[in-house]
Short mmCIF file of C-alpha atoms in Angstrom, two decimals:
data_model
loop_
_atom_site.label_atom_id
_atom_site.label_comp_id
_atom_site.label_asym_id
_atom_site.label_seq_id
_atom_site.Cartn_x
_atom_site.Cartn_y
_atom_site.Cartn_z
CA MET A 3 54.98 -15.87 -15.07
CA MET A 4 52.50 -18.72 -14.69
CA GLN A 5 54.69 -20.30 -12.02
CA SER A 6 54.89 -17.11 -9.99
CA SER A 7 51.14 -16.67 -10.27
CA LEU A 8 50.62 -20.21 -9.10
CA LEU A 9 52.94 -19.68 -6.14
CA ALA A 10 51.10 -16.50 -5.24
CA ALA A 11 47.78 -18.31 -5.42
CA VAL A 12 49.07 -21.10 -3.19
CA ALA A 13 50.43 -18.56 -0.72
CA GLY A 14 47.11 -16.76 -0.71
CA LEU A 15 45.25 -20.01 -0.08
CA ALA A 16 47.59 -20.89 2.77
CA ALA A 17 47.02 -17.50 4.33
CA SER A 18 43.26 -17.87 3.99
CA VAL A 19 43.20 -21.10 5.97
CA ALA A 20 45.95 -20.20 8.43
CA ALA A 21 45.04 -21.04 12.00
CA LEU A 22 46.44 -20.53 15.46
CA ASP A 23 48.43 -23.40 16.87
CA PRO A 24 46.51 -25.27 19.57
CA VAL A 25 47.25 -24.50 23.21
CA GLU A 26 47.59 -27.53 25.49
CA ALA A 27 47.15 -28.04 29.22
CA THR A 28 49.96 -29.75 31.11
CA GLY A 29 49.86 -29.96 34.88
CA ASN A 30 48.49 -26.63 36.04
CA LYS A 31 49.71 -24.60 33.07
CA PHE A 32 48.70 -23.82 29.51
CA PHE A 33 51.48 -23.98 26.92
CA ASN A 34 51.89 -22.68 23.39
CA LYS A 35 53.28 -24.92 20.66
CA ASP A 36 56.73 -23.33 21.08
CA GLY A 37 56.75 -24.35 24.77
CA SER A 38 56.13 -20.89 26.20
CA GLN A 39 53.44 -20.54 28.84
CA PHE A 40 50.07 -19.22 27.67
CA PHE A 41 48.26 -16.66 29.82
CA ILE A 42 44.63 -15.76 29.18
CA LYS A 43 43.70 -12.14 28.53
CA GLY A 44 40.07 -12.58 27.66
CA VAL A 45 36.64 -11.03 27.43
CA ALA A 46 33.12 -12.49 27.74
CA TYR A 47 31.33 -12.31 24.38
CA GLN A 48 27.62 -13.08 24.03
CA LEU A 49 25.90 -10.65 21.68
CA GLN A 50 22.93 -12.90 20.95
CA PRO A 51 21.05 -15.30 23.19
CA GLN A 52 21.69 -18.36 21.06
CA ASP A 53 25.02 -17.90 19.30
CA PRO A 54 27.31 -14.90 18.74
CA LEU A 55 29.60 -16.82 16.38
CA VAL A 56 27.38 -16.91 13.30
CA ASP A 57 27.76 -13.35 11.95
CA THR A 58 31.13 -13.31 10.18
CA GLN A 59 31.16 -9.59 9.46
CA GLN A 60 30.38 -8.71 13.08
CA CYS A 61 33.03 -11.15 14.28
CA LYS A 62 35.61 -9.50 12.02
CA LEU A 63 34.80 -6.04 13.37
CA ASP A 64 34.88 -7.22 16.97
CA ALA A 65 37.98 -9.39 16.61
CA ASN A 66 39.99 -6.52 15.16
CA LEU A 67 39.09 -4.29 18.10
CA MET A 68 39.75 -7.13 20.55
CA LYS A 69 43.21 -7.47 19.04
CA ASP A 70 43.77 -3.75 19.60
CA LEU A 71 42.60 -4.22 23.20
CA GLY A 72 45.21 -6.91 23.71
CA ALA A 73 42.77 -9.81 24.15
CA ASN A 74 43.82 -13.31 23.16
CA THR A 75 40.70 -15.22 24.30
CA ILE A 76 36.92 -14.90 24.35
CA ARG A 77 34.36 -16.78 26.38
CA VAL A 78 31.02 -17.67 24.79
CA TYR A 79 28.17 -19.00 26.95
CA HIS A 80 25.79 -20.49 24.37
CA VAL A 81 26.18 -21.68 20.79
CA ASP A 82 24.05 -23.38 18.16
CA ALA A 83 25.74 -26.66 17.29
CA ASP A 84 23.96 -26.78 13.93
CA ALA A 85 25.13 -23.36 12.74
CA ASP A 86 28.12 -22.51 10.53
CA HIS A 87 30.95 -21.02 12.61
CA ASP A 88 33.77 -21.14 10.07
CA GLY A 89 33.75 -17.42 9.29
CA CYS A 90 33.79 -16.26 12.89
CA MET A 91 36.33 -18.82 14.01
CA LYS A 92 38.67 -17.76 11.20
CA ALA A 93 38.18 -14.08 12.06
CA LEU A 94 39.13 -14.85 15.65
CA ALA A 95 42.12 -16.94 14.63
CA ASP A 96 43.34 -14.22 12.29
CA ALA A 97 43.25 -11.82 15.25
CA GLY A 98 45.13 -14.27 17.49
CA ILE A 99 42.10 -15.06 19.63
CA TYR A 100 41.18 -18.40 21.25
CA LEU A 101 37.73 -19.59 22.30
CA LEU A 102 36.36 -20.98 25.57
CA VAL A 103 32.80 -22.23 25.09
CA ASP A 104 30.12 -23.72 27.31
CA LEU A 105 28.77 -27.11 26.23
CA ASP A 106 25.34 -26.64 27.80
CA THR A 107 22.36 -25.00 26.16
CA PHE A 108 19.37 -23.27 27.71
CA GLY A 109 17.58 -26.60 27.91
CA THR A 110 20.47 -28.80 29.07
CA TYR A 111 21.89 -26.88 32.00
CA ILE A 112 22.63 -29.20 34.95
CA GLU A 113 20.14 -28.09 37.61
CA PRO A 114 20.57 -28.74 41.35
CA VAL A 115 16.78 -28.84 41.62
CA THR A 116 16.38 -31.88 39.36
CA LEU A 117 19.75 -33.46 40.14
CA SER A 118 20.24 -35.50 37.01
CA TRP A 119 22.86 -36.04 34.32
CA ASN A 120 20.99 -37.70 31.49
CA ASP A 121 21.31 -38.87 27.90
CA THR A 122 19.63 -35.75 26.51
CA GLN A 123 22.17 -33.51 28.17
CA TYR A 124 25.02 -35.79 27.13
CA ASP A 125 23.92 -35.79 23.49
CA GLU A 126 23.58 -32.01 23.33
CA TYR A 127 26.97 -31.47 24.98
CA ALA A 128 28.50 -33.91 22.51
CA LYS A 129 26.97 -32.01 19.57
CA VAL A 130 28.71 -28.81 20.63
CA MET A 131 32.00 -30.66 20.97
CA ASP A 132 31.49 -32.26 17.54
CA THR A 133 31.00 -28.81 16.04
CA PHE A 134 33.96 -27.04 17.62
CA HIS A 135 36.68 -29.65 18.08
CA LYS A 136 37.99 -29.04 14.55
CA TYR A 137 39.07 -25.47 15.30
CA ASP A 138 42.65 -25.21 16.55
CA ASN A 139 41.83 -21.99 18.40
CA VAL A 140 39.38 -23.70 20.75
CA LEU A 141 41.06 -23.48 24.13
CA GLY A 142 38.53 -25.37 26.24
CA PHE A 143 34.96 -26.45 26.99
CA PHE A 144 32.87 -25.80 30.12
CA VAL A 145 30.46 -28.43 31.49
CA GLY A 146 28.81 -25.83 33.68
CA ASN A 147 28.74 -22.24 34.87
CA GLU A 148 27.86 -21.31 38.46
CA ASN A 149 25.64 -24.38 38.84
CA ILE A 150 26.50 -24.43 42.54
CA ALA A 151 25.93 -21.10 44.23
CA THR A 152 23.41 -21.62 47.03
CA LYS A 153 23.60 -23.43 50.34
CA ASP A 154 21.82 -26.60 49.25
CA ALA A 155 23.32 -26.88 45.76
CA SER A 156 26.61 -28.67 46.48
CA PRO A 157 25.12 -32.19 45.95
CA ALA A 158 25.23 -31.26 42.27
CA ALA A 159 29.03 -31.43 42.31
CA PRO A 160 29.28 -35.16 41.53
CA LEU A 161 27.05 -34.60 38.48
CA LEU A 162 29.37 -31.88 37.20
CA LYS A 163 32.31 -34.18 37.74
CA ALA A 164 30.46 -36.98 35.95
CA ALA A 165 29.71 -34.66 33.03
CA ALA A 166 33.40 -33.78 32.76
CA ARG A 167 34.32 -37.46 32.93
CA ASP A 168 31.85 -38.42 30.21
CA MET A 169 32.74 -35.54 27.91
CA LYS A 170 36.45 -36.32 28.21
CA ALA A 171 35.73 -39.97 27.45
CA TYR A 172 33.62 -38.94 24.44
CA ARG A 173 36.39 -36.63 23.21
CA ASP A 174 38.94 -39.42 23.45
CA SER A 175 36.67 -42.05 21.90
CA LYS A 176 36.21 -39.83 18.85
CA GLY A 177 39.94 -39.26 18.51
CA TYR A 178 39.58 -35.51 18.97
CA ARG A 179 42.41 -33.30 20.15
CA LYS A 180 42.60 -33.33 23.95
CA ILE A 181 40.79 -30.04 24.32
CA PRO A 182 40.51 -29.37 28.08
CA VAL A 183 37.10 -29.79 29.72
CA GLY A 184 36.48 -27.72 32.84
CA TYR A 185 34.04 -25.82 35.04
CA SER A 186 33.34 -22.17 35.86
CA ALA A 187 32.39 -21.51 39.50
CA ALA A 188 30.78 -18.66 41.38
CA ASP A 189 33.10 -17.17 43.98
CA ILE A 190 31.22 -18.07 47.17
CA LYS A 191 33.30 -17.87 50.32
CA GLU A 192 31.39 -20.72 52.02
CA LEU A 193 32.39 -23.01 49.14
CA ARG A 194 36.06 -22.04 49.17
CA PRO A 195 38.11 -24.11 48.50
CA MET A 196 35.97 -27.25 48.74
CA LEU A 197 34.42 -27.07 45.28
CA GLN A 198 37.67 -26.56 43.39
CA ASP A 199 39.36 -29.29 45.43
CA TYR A 200 36.49 -31.73 44.95
CA LEU A 201 36.37 -31.33 41.17
CA THR A 202 40.07 -32.21 40.99
CA CYS A 203 40.39 -34.75 43.80
CA GLY A 204 40.91 -38.49 43.55
CA ASP A 205 43.57 -40.51 41.83
CA ASN A 206 41.70 -41.05 38.56
CA SER A 207 42.68 -38.34 36.06
CA SER A 208 39.81 -39.37 33.77
CA GLU A 209 37.29 -38.29 36.42
CA ILE A 210 38.49 -34.77 37.19
CA VAL A 211 38.09 -31.46 35.38
CA ASP A 212 40.98 -30.36 33.17
CA PHE A 213 40.80 -26.78 34.43
CA PHE A 214 38.92 -24.71 37.00
CA GLY A 215 37.53 -21.22 36.40
CA LEU A 216 36.34 -18.71 38.98
CA ASN A 217 33.81 -15.90 38.46
CA SER A 218 34.91 -13.33 41.01
CA TYR A 219 33.86 -9.71 41.41
CA SER A 220 35.55 -9.15 44.75
CA TRP A 221 38.13 -6.64 43.49
CA CYS A 222 36.26 -3.33 43.16
CA ASP A 223 38.56 -0.41 42.39
CA PRO A 224 40.00 1.11 44.42
CA SER A 225 41.07 -2.03 46.29
CA THR A 226 44.10 -4.03 47.30
CA TYR A 227 45.36 -7.60 47.13
CA GLU A 228 44.28 -8.19 50.73
CA GLU A 229 41.11 -6.11 50.79
CA SER A 230 39.74 -7.89 47.71
CA THR A 231 40.57 -11.30 49.27
CA TYR A 232 42.73 -12.17 46.25
CA ASN A 233 45.33 -13.15 48.82
CA GLN A 234 42.93 -15.87 50.00
CA LEU A 235 42.23 -17.01 46.45
CA GLN A 236 45.98 -17.28 45.91
CA GLU A 237 46.40 -19.46 48.99
CA TYR A 238 43.78 -21.87 47.63
CA ALA A 239 45.47 -21.90 44.20
CA LYS A 240 48.99 -22.77 45.33
CA GLY A 241 50.11 -25.94 43.62
CA PHE A 242 46.64 -26.55 42.18
CA PRO A 243 46.69 -29.69 40.00
CA VAL A 244 45.09 -28.18 36.86
CA PRO A 245 45.09 -24.69 35.31
CA ILE A 246 43.06 -22.22 37.35
CA PHE A 247 42.02 -18.78 36.06
CA PHE A 248 39.33 -16.13 36.39
CA THR A 249 36.45 -16.88 34.03
CA GLU A 250 34.73 -13.61 34.93
CA THR A 251 36.01 -10.54 36.70
CA GLY A 252 35.55 -6.78 36.49
CA CYS A 253 33.55 -5.27 39.35
CA ASN A 254 32.15 -1.93 38.10
CA VAL A 255 31.42 -0.34 41.49
CA PRO A 256 31.92 2.52 42.01
CA GLY A 257 33.52 2.96 38.58
CA PRO A 258 35.22 3.73 36.37
CA ARG A 259 37.14 0.47 36.33
CA ARG A 260 40.90 0.80 36.64
CA TRP A 261 41.46 -2.96 36.36
CA ASP A 262 44.10 -2.91 39.10
CA ASP A 263 43.39 -6.60 39.70
CA MET A 264 45.24 -7.30 36.44
CA ASP A 265 48.44 -6.10 38.11
CA ALA A 266 47.97 -8.75 40.79
CA ILE A 267 46.90 -11.55 38.46
CA PHE A 268 49.87 -11.14 36.11
CA SER A 269 52.56 -10.65 38.75
CA LYS A 270 53.95 -12.70 41.60
CA PRO A 271 52.77 -14.52 43.59
CA MET A 272 49.55 -15.07 41.59
CA VAL A 273 51.26 -15.49 38.23
CA ASN A 274 52.99 -18.58 39.62
CA ASP A 275 49.65 -20.39 39.92
CA TRP A 276 46.98 -18.53 37.91
CA SER A 277 46.66 -18.65 34.12
CA GLY A 278 45.04 -15.27 33.53
CA ALA A 279 41.57 -13.76 33.44
CA ILE A 280 38.46 -13.13 31.37
CA VAL A 281 36.78 -9.78 31.98
CA TYR A 282 33.04 -9.30 31.94
CA GLU A 283 31.98 -8.20 29.34
CA TRP A 284 32.34 -7.03 25.72
CA ILE A 285 28.98 -5.45 24.88
CA GLN A 286 27.31 -2.77 26.97
CA GLU A 287 24.02 -4.01 28.41
CA GLN A 288 21.63 -2.83 31.08
CA ASN A 289 23.98 -4.08 33.80
CA ASN A 290 26.62 -1.54 32.69
CA TYR A 291 29.49 -4.02 32.46
CA GLY A 292 30.24 -3.58 28.76
CA ILE A 293 33.49 -2.11 27.46
CA ILE A 294 32.12 -1.29 23.98
CA THR A 295 28.90 -0.04 22.40
CA TYR A 296 27.67 -0.59 18.86
CA GLY A 297 27.11 2.14 16.33
CA SER A 298 25.80 1.96 12.78
CA HIS A 299 26.45 -1.25 10.85
CA GLY A 300 27.55 -2.97 14.05
CA MET A 301 30.70 -0.90 14.42
CA PRO A 302 32.09 -1.46 17.93
CA THR A 303 33.09 1.69 19.78
CA PRO A 304 35.21 1.61 22.96
CA ARG A 305 33.60 2.94 26.12
CA SER A 306 35.80 5.41 27.91
CA PRO A 307 37.66 5.07 30.16
CA ASP A 308 37.09 1.34 30.85
CA PHE A 309 38.31 0.11 27.46
CA ASP A 310 41.46 2.23 27.42
CA ASN A 311 42.23 1.44 31.05
CA LEU A 312 42.09 -2.29 30.33
CA LYS A 313 44.12 -1.90 27.16
CA SER A 314 46.80 -0.07 29.12
CA LYS A 315 46.88 -2.73 31.85
CA TRP A 316 47.23 -5.59 29.40
CA ALA A 317 49.84 -3.75 27.35
CA GLY A 318 51.94 -3.45 30.49
CA SER A 319 51.48 -7.10 31.54
CA HIS A 320 54.12 -9.42 30.11
CA PRO A 321 54.27 -12.52 32.31
CA SER A 322 57.02 -14.83 31.13
CA GLY A 323 55.87 -17.84 33.10
CA VAL A 324 57.81 -21.06 32.76
CA SER A 325 58.85 -22.94 29.66
CA LYS A 326 57.38 -26.38 29.12
CA ALA A 327 60.88 -27.86 28.94
CA ASP A 328 61.61 -26.59 32.45
CA TYR A 329 58.23 -27.46 33.95
CA ASP A 330 57.67 -30.56 36.06
CA ALA A 331 53.96 -31.43 35.95
CA LYS A 332 54.55 -34.02 38.68
CA ALA A 333 55.27 -31.19 41.10
CA VAL A 334 51.51 -30.60 41.45
CA SER A 335 49.08 -33.21 42.71
CA THR A 336 45.44 -33.55 43.64
CA ARG A 337 44.31 -32.76 47.15
CA PRO A 338 42.23 -34.88 49.51
CA CYS A 339 38.51 -34.82 48.68
CA PRO A 340 36.81 -32.43 51.12
CA THR A 341 34.45 -33.85 53.73
CA SER A 342 31.00 -32.46 54.44
CA THR A 343 30.23 -30.24 57.40
CA PRO A 344 26.95 -30.73 59.28
CA GLY A 345 24.72 -27.75 58.55
CA GLY A 346 27.32 -26.27 56.20
CA TRP A 347 27.33 -25.40 52.52
CA TRP A 348 29.50 -28.33 51.43
CA GLN A 349 27.41 -31.52 51.58
CA VAL A 350 29.51 -33.97 49.55
CA ASP A 351 31.35 -36.24 51.94
CA GLY A 352 34.67 -37.26 50.46
CA ASN A 353 35.37 -39.11 47.23
CA VAL A 354 31.84 -40.37 46.56
CA LYS A 355 31.18 -42.66 43.62
CA LEU A 356 30.22 -40.63 40.57
CA PRO A 357 26.79 -41.11 39.02
CA THR A 358 26.38 -42.66 35.60
CA LEU A 359 24.04 -41.35 32.90
CA GLY A 360 20.45 -41.36 34.14
CA ASP A 361 21.27 -41.66 37.84
CA ARG A 362 19.26 -39.37 40.08
CA HIS A 363 19.55 -38.14 43.64
CA PRO A 364 16.56 -37.61 45.94
CA GLY A 365 17.64 -34.13 46.96
CA PRO A 366 20.29 -31.96 48.59
CA SER A 367 19.01 -32.63 52.10
CA SER A 368 19.67 -36.36 51.77
CA THR A 369 22.95 -38.13 52.36
CA VAL A 370 25.23 -37.82 49.35
CA ASP A 371 25.74 -41.13 47.56
CA ALA A 372 26.71 -42.53 44.18
CA SER A 373 23.91 -40.70 42.40
CA ALA A 374 24.48 -37.35 44.06
CA SER A 375 25.00 -34.15 42.12
CA GLU A 376 23.69 -31.48 39.80
CA SER A 377 23.80 -27.77 39.35
CA GLN A 378 21.94 -24.53 39.22
CA LYS A 379 21.62 -21.99 36.48
CA LYS A 380 22.83 -18.44 37.06
CA PRO A 381 21.40 -18.03 40.57
CA VAL A 382 20.80 -14.73 42.27
CA GLU A 383 23.88 -14.03 44.32
CA THR A 384 23.87 -13.18 48.00
CA ALA A 385 26.34 -11.30 50.14
CA THR A 386 28.23 -14.54 50.55
CA ARG A 387 30.29 -13.59 47.52
CA MET A 388 33.43 -11.86 48.73
CA GLY A 389 33.12 -8.12 48.35
CA ASP A 390 29.85 -8.16 50.28
CA ASP A 391 29.10 -4.47 49.89
CA ASN A 392 28.91 -4.92 46.14
CA SER A 393 27.16 -8.27 45.94
CA GLY A 394 24.09 -6.71 44.37
CA ASN A 395 26.09 -5.49 41.40
CA ALA A 396 27.84 -8.82 41.01
CA ALA A 397 24.42 -10.44 41.05
CA LEU A 398 23.39 -8.39 38.06
CA ALA A 399 26.29 -9.81 36.13
CA ASP A 400 25.64 -13.34 37.27
CA GLN A 401 22.00 -13.33 36.27
CA ARG A 402 22.81 -12.29 32.72
CA ILE A 403 22.39 -15.64 31.02
CA ALA A 404 19.16 -16.54 32.79
CA ALA A 405 17.76 -13.21 31.69
CA ILE A 406 19.68 -12.86 28.45
CA GLY A 407 16.55 -12.22 26.43
CA ALA A 408 15.85 -9.15 28.50
CA GLY A 409 19.47 -8.13 28.22
CA LEU A 410 19.35 -8.37 24.45
CA ALA A 411 16.23 -6.27 24.34
CA ALA A 412 17.92 -3.67 26.50
CA THR A 413 20.92 -3.70 24.21
CA VAL A 414 18.78 -3.17 21.13
CA LEU A 415 17.07 -0.27 22.86
CA PHE A 416 20.43 1.19 23.88
CA VAL A 417 21.79 1.00 20.35
CA ALA A 418 18.59 2.51 18.99
CA LEU A 419 18.93 5.46 21.34
CA ILE A 420 22.49 6.25 20.29
CA LEU A 421 21.87 5.94 16.56
#
């Protein structure tokens, strides 16, 4: 009797600490522990300005509904490195959900205006990595989000690349799991495909991003593969050297969203090169992109028909991909570093020497050199984003972090009205 009780207690303890197996990046694919390819079906999740992963009960409620939705990943934009995340991370793991998290904070975002990658930023990025590396369901870290989205912002690119280099070196020096470190870009047609090629160019694997994410709102239902310019995005992604996926998508104009882009993303030819998508966003805010609202006691309620439409799309998407045993990572390789164009948006001329901590650049109008680079925080978008007729709505989504305080206030007001 005592033995059986002991065994039951041990089994219960094992279940309580059970975690998802880590996903690893090899070549331009993500792979599960069993060797099957991992495809992201994710949702952006930022309920609070500072950190949405501190309220265990809320995380449990949300994770259960995310599981019902068919999500396997969330993206979080800001976290508090000093907070306790164990409860939320376990709730997510129990629901089969991985985490992609930005390393920057409100005060450490790499700004194209100041063009610097400094010790303060480095230390704060490292703190976030120190906090989250221990969780097996951390899928990756971002060194930046849409830092380059205006004509004179591209000199920030070497700083982003330097940040990725330094964070990868820090990760390895600490003996942490090789959690991928990447970047999330705004979909600006004048920067296609130079930015993604630059961040992965060169022969030194320690100096490139481990994955590349794209925030694209160019597919607005009803649309097509060609009309949305996804066909162009696919051309740029062919044989890309690291995993590439959508880190935001979900145009809501005119609405409701049918999520037909999911059919394209999870079928050929895109499924051969893309690793999935993260939809924007979980909670309903003033920008009207949310797929749930909150009722009493934080109970998440699906918004119809967007939630059910997405659930149906994901339920019908079963990409098999390629097994790790049959995959040749050497089949993909980096591309030549793009050269600058006089008067154009891309102002980084080739494989420039990356800056070291504390290096500065005099400004985007100057010739790019070893100290060039930096980025910009959630800029207002222009019609240069593909899907020009709807650029204003995409801009609302892309300004969300810069104005997250206002968004939170709007959310509180919204919840108060429906209670």
